Amino acid sequence: MSPFDLDQDAYETTPQPISWFSSHFPTLAYYPRFLSVVVKAGALAKRDQYNAQEWSLSSWQVLRDLEAVGVRVSIEGIQNIAKLESPCLIIGNHMSTLETTVLPGIIRPHRKVSFVVKASLLKVPFFKHVMRSRDPVVVGRTDPRTDLKNMLEGGVDRLKS
């Protein structure tokens, strides 16, 4: 169901025609699609039906929607994730929400995934249900000492599981 099968090591966007609207107004073309994915995922999560496979599929849909408005994606080294024999920590440089929305579709077919998220994200309609269903490590970003403690304890718990 996902393009990131165990036997693939790379993924490259397949060139496709982009509509006039998407090429001239990519933001206006993309965000309704993204919102649709979030609303659907949130509704499933609220009914306790947003499992790991659904997460991976919605993450893949976000990637496909980005490609539909002209974003080109090149991913290498997928086998590095697939071949891991122990728990690991993957750190994104957090340049955008791309890590949160696309990485699960790449990693989850191979490994369990969790995130460190700001507590405020657990208050956003629809998205809060998705985030809670994924058992994140939650930080407040107001007390660095407490956040570090939460990350260390939560990170160890998730790596063990």
PDB file of C-alpha atoms in Angstrom:
ATOM      1  CA  MET A   1       0.000   0.000   0.000  1.00  0.00           C
ATOM      2  CA  SER A   2       2.967   2.300   0.513  1.00  0.00           C
ATOM      3  CA  PRO A   3       5.703   2.871  -2.040  1.00  0.00           C
ATOM      4  CA  PHE A   4       8.279   2.310   0.676  1.00  0.00           C
ATOM      5  CA  ASP A   5       8.444  -1.445   0.527  1.00  0.00           C
ATOM      6  CA  LEU A   6      11.255  -3.283   2.265  1.00  0.00           C
ATOM      7  CA  ASP A   7      12.987  -4.024  -1.036  1.00  0.00           C
ATOM      8  CA  GLN A   8      13.196  -0.369  -2.124  1.00  0.00           C
ATOM      9  CA  ASP A   9      16.152   1.785  -1.154  1.00  0.00           C
ATOM     10  CA  ALA A  10      15.096   4.987  -2.857  1.00  0.00           C
ATOM     11  CA  TYR A  11      12.074   6.934  -3.975  1.00  0.00           C
ATOM     12  CA  GLU A  12      11.918   9.564  -6.674  1.00  0.00           C
ATOM     13  CA  THR A  13       8.857  11.552  -7.726  1.00  0.00           C
ATOM     14  CA  THR A  14       7.509  10.284 -11.023  1.00  0.00           C
ATOM     15  CA  PRO A  15       7.113  13.287 -13.328  1.00  0.00           C
ATOM     16  CA  GLN A  16       3.454  14.076 -13.889  1.00  0.00           C
ATOM     17  CA  PRO A  17       1.534  16.880 -15.498  1.00  0.00           C
ATOM     18  CA  ILE A  18       0.606  19.638 -13.056  1.00  0.00           C
ATOM     19  CA  SER A  19      -2.671  21.488 -13.562  1.00  0.00           C
ATOM     20  CA  TRP A  20      -2.553  25.152 -14.489  1.00  0.00           C
ATOM     21  CA  PHE A  21      -4.149  26.064 -11.164  1.00  0.00           C
ATOM     22  CA  SER A  22      -1.679  23.975  -9.148  1.00  0.00           C
ATOM     23  CA  SER A  23       1.320  25.380 -10.996  1.00  0.00           C
ATOM     24  CA  HIS A  24       0.192  28.997 -10.552  1.00  0.00           C
ATOM     25  CA  PHE A  25      -1.377  28.713  -7.089  1.00  0.00           C
ATOM     26  CA  PRO A  26       0.288  25.724  -5.393  1.00  0.00           C
ATOM     27  CA  THR A  27      -0.608  26.871  -1.876  1.00  0.00           C
ATOM     28  CA  LEU A  28      -4.286  27.249  -2.744  1.00  0.00           C
ATOM     29  CA  ALA A  29      -4.251  23.862  -4.480  1.00  0.00           C
ATOM     30  CA  TYR A  30      -2.376  22.025  -1.728  1.00  0.00           C
ATOM     31  CA  TYR A  31      -3.901  23.161   1.558  1.00  0.00           C
ATOM     32  CA  PRO A  32      -7.475  21.980   0.894  1.00  0.00           C
ATOM     33  CA  ARG A  33      -6.011  18.545   0.116  1.00  0.00           C
ATOM     34  CA  PHE A  34      -3.907  18.620   3.267  1.00  0.00           C
ATOM     35  CA  LEU A  35      -6.877  19.705   5.356  1.00  0.00           C
ATOM     36  CA  SER A  36      -8.896  16.825   3.922  1.00  0.00           C
ATOM     37  CA  VAL A  37      -6.220  14.332   4.991  1.00  0.00           C
ATOM     38  CA  VAL A  38      -6.056  15.827   8.501  1.00  0.00           C
ATOM     39  CA  VAL A  39      -9.838  15.885   8.918  1.00  0.00           C
ATOM     40  CA  LYS A  40     -10.172  12.272   7.759  1.00  0.00           C
ATOM     41  CA  ALA A  41      -7.295  11.129   9.989  1.00  0.00           C
ATOM     42  CA  GLY A  42      -8.684  13.097  12.926  1.00  0.00           C
ATOM     43  CA  ALA A  43     -12.118  11.539  12.510  1.00  0.00           C
ATOM     44  CA  LEU A  44     -10.596   8.044  12.438  1.00  0.00           C
ATOM     45  CA  ALA A  45      -8.431   8.824  15.465  1.00  0.00           C
ATOM     46  CA  LYS A  46     -11.388  10.198  17.399  1.00  0.00           C
ATOM     47  CA  ARG A  47     -13.154   6.845  16.812  1.00  0.00           C
ATOM     48  CA  ASP A  48      -9.956   5.012  17.861  1.00  0.00           C
ATOM     49  CA  GLN A  49      -9.516   3.660  14.317  1.00  0.00           C
ATOM     50  CA  TYR A  50      -6.359   5.536  13.351  1.00  0.00           C
ATOM     51  CA  ASN A  51      -3.806   2.755  13.567  1.00  0.00           C
ATOM     52  CA  ALA A  52      -0.229   2.586  12.320  1.00  0.00           C
ATOM     53  CA  GLN A  53      -1.277   1.536   8.817  1.00  0.00           C
ATOM     54  CA  GLU A  54      -3.754   4.429   8.548  1.00  0.00           C
ATOM     55  CA  TRP A  55      -1.043   6.801   9.746  1.00  0.00           C
ATOM     56  CA  SER A  56       1.337   5.526   7.103  1.00  0.00           C
ATOM     57  CA  LEU A  57      -1.323   5.813   4.398  1.00  0.00           C
ATOM     58  CA  SER A  58      -2.318   9.359   5.331  1.00  0.00           C
ATOM     59  CA  SER A  59       1.340  10.324   5.450  1.00  0.00           C
ATOM     60  CA  TRP A  60       1.787   8.880   1.970  1.00  0.00           C
ATOM     61  CA  GLN A  61      -1.276  10.845   0.802  1.00  0.00           C
ATOM     62  CA  VAL A  62       0.318  14.086   2.019  1.00  0.00           C
ATOM     63  CA  LEU A  63       3.403  13.259  -0.043  1.00  0.00           C
ATOM     64  CA  ARG A  64       1.275  12.483  -3.133  1.00  0.00           C
ATOM     65  CA  ASP A  65      -0.655  15.741  -2.655  1.00  0.00           C
ATOM     66  CA  LEU A  66       2.604  17.680  -2.493  1.00  0.00           C
ATOM     67  CA  GLU A  67       3.737  16.026  -5.710  1.00  0.00           C
ATOM     68  CA  ALA A  68       0.405  16.911  -7.337  1.00  0.00           C
ATOM     69  CA  VAL A  69       1.196  20.614  -6.925  1.00  0.00           C
ATOM     70  CA  GLY A  70       4.726  20.299  -8.295  1.00  0.00           C
ATOM     71  CA  VAL A  71       6.911  19.320  -5.337  1.00  0.00           C
ATOM     72  CA  ARG A  72       9.619  16.870  -6.391  1.00  0.00           C
ATOM     73  CA  VAL A  73      10.801  14.371  -3.789  1.00  0.00           C
ATOM     74  CA  SER A  74      13.990  12.339  -3.755  1.00  0.00           C
ATOM     75  CA  ILE A  75      14.602   9.933  -0.891  1.00  0.00           C
ATOM     76  CA  GLU A  76      17.665   7.717  -0.574  1.00  0.00           C
ATOM     77  CA  GLY A  77      18.749   5.182   2.026  1.00  0.00           C
ATOM     78  CA  ILE A  78      15.380   3.698   2.955  1.00  0.00           C
ATOM     79  CA  GLN A  79      17.161   0.374   3.473  1.00  0.00           C
ATOM     80  CA  ASN A  80      19.108   1.975   6.328  1.00  0.00           C
ATOM     81  CA  ILE A  81      15.838   2.186   8.243  1.00  0.00           C
ATOM     82  CA  ALA A  82      14.652  -1.249   7.147  1.00  0.00           C
ATOM     83  CA  LYS A  83      17.904  -2.957   8.169  1.00  0.00           C
ATOM     84  CA  LEU A  84      18.070  -1.567  11.710  1.00  0.00           C
ATOM     85  CA  GLU A  85      18.197  -4.313  14.318  1.00  0.00           C
ATOM     86  CA  SER A  86      17.583  -2.138  17.352  1.00  0.00           C
ATOM     87  CA  PRO A  87      15.483   0.857  18.371  1.00  0.00           C
ATOM     88  CA  CYS A  88      16.768   4.195  17.153  1.00  0.00           C
ATOM     89  CA  LEU A  89      16.209   7.918  17.328  1.00  0.00           C
ATOM     90  CA  ILE A  90      15.717   9.812  14.061  1.00  0.00           C
ATOM     91  CA  ILE A  91      16.073  13.562  14.304  1.00  0.00           C
ATOM     92  CA  GLY A  92      14.710  15.881  11.614  1.00  0.00           C
ATOM     93  CA  ASN A  93      16.017  19.391  11.181  1.00  0.00           C
ATOM     94  CA  HIS A  94      12.416  20.633  11.477  1.00  0.00           C
ATOM     95  CA  MET A  95      12.469  23.108   8.629  1.00  0.00           C
ATOM     96  CA  SER A  96       8.701  22.683   8.231  1.00  0.00           C
ATOM     97  CA  THR A  97       5.837  20.372   9.143  1.00  0.00           C
ATOM     98  CA  LEU A  98       7.129  18.038   6.437  1.00  0.00           C
ATOM     99  CA  GLU A  99       8.911  15.833   8.966  1.00  0.00           C
ATOM    100  CA  THR A 100       5.740  15.350  10.987  1.00  0.00           C
ATOM    101  CA  THR A 101       3.512  14.658   8.011  1.00  0.00           C
ATOM    102  CA  VAL A 102       5.724  12.740   5.568  1.00  0.00           C
ATOM    103  CA  LEU A 103       8.298  10.850   7.655  1.00  0.00           C
ATOM    104  CA  PRO A 104       5.748   8.418   9.135  1.00  0.00           C
ATOM    105  CA  GLY A 105       4.956   7.149   5.637  1.00  0.00           C
ATOM    106  CA  ILE A 106       8.628   6.441   5.055  1.00  0.00           C
ATOM    107  CA  ILE A 107       9.576   5.062   8.464  1.00  0.00           C
ATOM    108  CA  ARG A 108       6.411   3.337   9.736  1.00  0.00           C
ATOM    109  CA  PRO A 109       6.336   0.548   7.160  1.00  0.00           C
ATOM    110  CA  HIS A 110       9.672  -0.528   8.687  1.00  0.00           C
ATOM    111  CA  ARG A 111       9.654   0.633  12.323  1.00  0.00           C
ATOM    112  CA  LYS A 112       7.377   1.920  15.055  1.00  0.00           C
ATOM    113  CA  VAL A 113       7.360   5.719  15.191  1.00  0.00           C
ATOM    114  CA  SER A 114       6.624   8.339  17.789  1.00  0.00           C
ATOM    115  CA  PHE A 115       7.314  12.050  17.988  1.00  0.00           C
ATOM    116  CA  VAL A 116       8.201  14.765  20.449  1.00  0.00           C
ATOM    117  CA  VAL A 117       5.449  17.381  20.075  1.00  0.00           C
ATOM    118  CA  LYS A 118       4.515  20.708  21.613  1.00  0.00           C
ATOM    119  CA  ALA A 119       1.624  20.459  24.049  1.00  0.00           C
ATOM    120  CA  SER A 120      -0.215  23.125  22.059  1.00  0.00           C
ATOM    121  CA  LEU A 121      -0.540  20.690  19.125  1.00  0.00           C
ATOM    122  CA  LEU A 122      -2.735  18.523  21.317  1.00  0.00           C
ATOM    123  CA  LYS A 123      -5.317  21.320  21.298  1.00  0.00           C
ATOM    124  CA  VAL A 124      -5.669  21.807  17.523  1.00  0.00           C
ATOM    125  CA  PRO A 125      -9.000  20.431  16.225  1.00  0.00           C
ATOM    126  CA  PHE A 126      -8.724  17.116  14.338  1.00  0.00           C
ATOM    127  CA  PHE A 127      -4.917  17.182  14.574  1.00  0.00           C
ATOM    128  CA  LYS A 128      -5.080  16.673  18.349  1.00  0.00           C
ATOM    129  CA  HIS A 129      -6.805  13.314  17.886  1.00  0.00           C
ATOM    130  CA  VAL A 130      -4.162  12.200  15.400  1.00  0.00           C
ATOM    131  CA  MET A 131      -1.308  13.281  17.683  1.00  0.00           C
ATOM    132  CA  ARG A 132      -2.795  11.638  20.777  1.00  0.00           C
ATOM    133  CA  SER A 133      -3.349   8.380  18.886  1.00  0.00           C
ATOM    134  CA  ARG A 134       0.374   8.211  18.094  1.00  0.00           C
ATOM    135  CA  ASP A 135       1.530   8.290  21.751  1.00  0.00           C
ATOM    136  CA  PRO A 136       3.898  11.259  21.432  1.00  0.00           C
ATOM    137  CA  VAL A 137       6.318  12.604  24.004  1.00  0.00           C
ATOM    138  CA  VAL A 138       4.755  15.943  24.959  1.00  0.00           C
ATOM    139  CA  VAL A 139       6.742  19.063  25.870  1.00  0.00           C
ATOM    140  CA  GLY A 140       5.433  22.443  26.991  1.00  0.00           C
ATOM    141  CA  ARG A 141       8.292  24.634  25.766  1.00  0.00           C
ATOM    142  CA  THR A 142       8.001  26.867  28.823  1.00  0.00           C
ATOM    143  CA  ASP A 143      10.163  24.921  31.281  1.00  0.00           C
ATOM    144  CA  PRO A 144      13.270  23.449  29.618  1.00  0.00           C
ATOM    145  CA  ARG A 145      14.104  21.284  32.651  1.00  0.00           C
ATOM    146  CA  THR A 146      10.665  19.619  32.646  1.00  0.00           C
ATOM    147  CA  ASP A 147      10.768  19.234  28.859  1.00  0.00           C
ATOM    148  CA  LEU A 148      14.160  17.525  29.044  1.00  0.00           C
ATOM    149  CA  LYS A 149      12.881  15.196  31.762  1.00  0.00           C
ATOM    150  CA  ASN A 150       9.778  14.379  29.681  1.00  0.00           C
ATOM    151  CA  MET A 151      11.896  13.739  26.580  1.00  0.00           C
ATOM    152  CA  LEU A 152      14.372  11.506  28.392  1.00  0.00           C
ATOM    153  CA  GLU A 153      11.740   9.470  30.226  1.00  0.00           C
ATOM    154  CA  GLY A 154       9.310   9.360  27.295  1.00  0.00           C
ATOM    155  CA  GLY A 155      12.073   8.616  24.812  1.00  0.00           C
ATOM    156  CA  VAL A 156      13.400   5.707  26.878  1.00  0.00           C
ATOM    157  CA  ASP A 157       9.878   4.278  27.261  1.00  0.00           C
ATOM    158  CA  ARG A 158       9.214   4.468  23.527  1.00  0.00           C
ATOM    159  CA  LEU A 159      12.599   3.018  22.595  1.00  0.00           C
ATOM    160  CA  LYS A 160      11.932   0.098  24.939  1.00  0.00           C
ATOM    161  CA  SER A 161       8.565  -0.581  23.343  1.00  0.00           C
TER     162      SER A 161
END
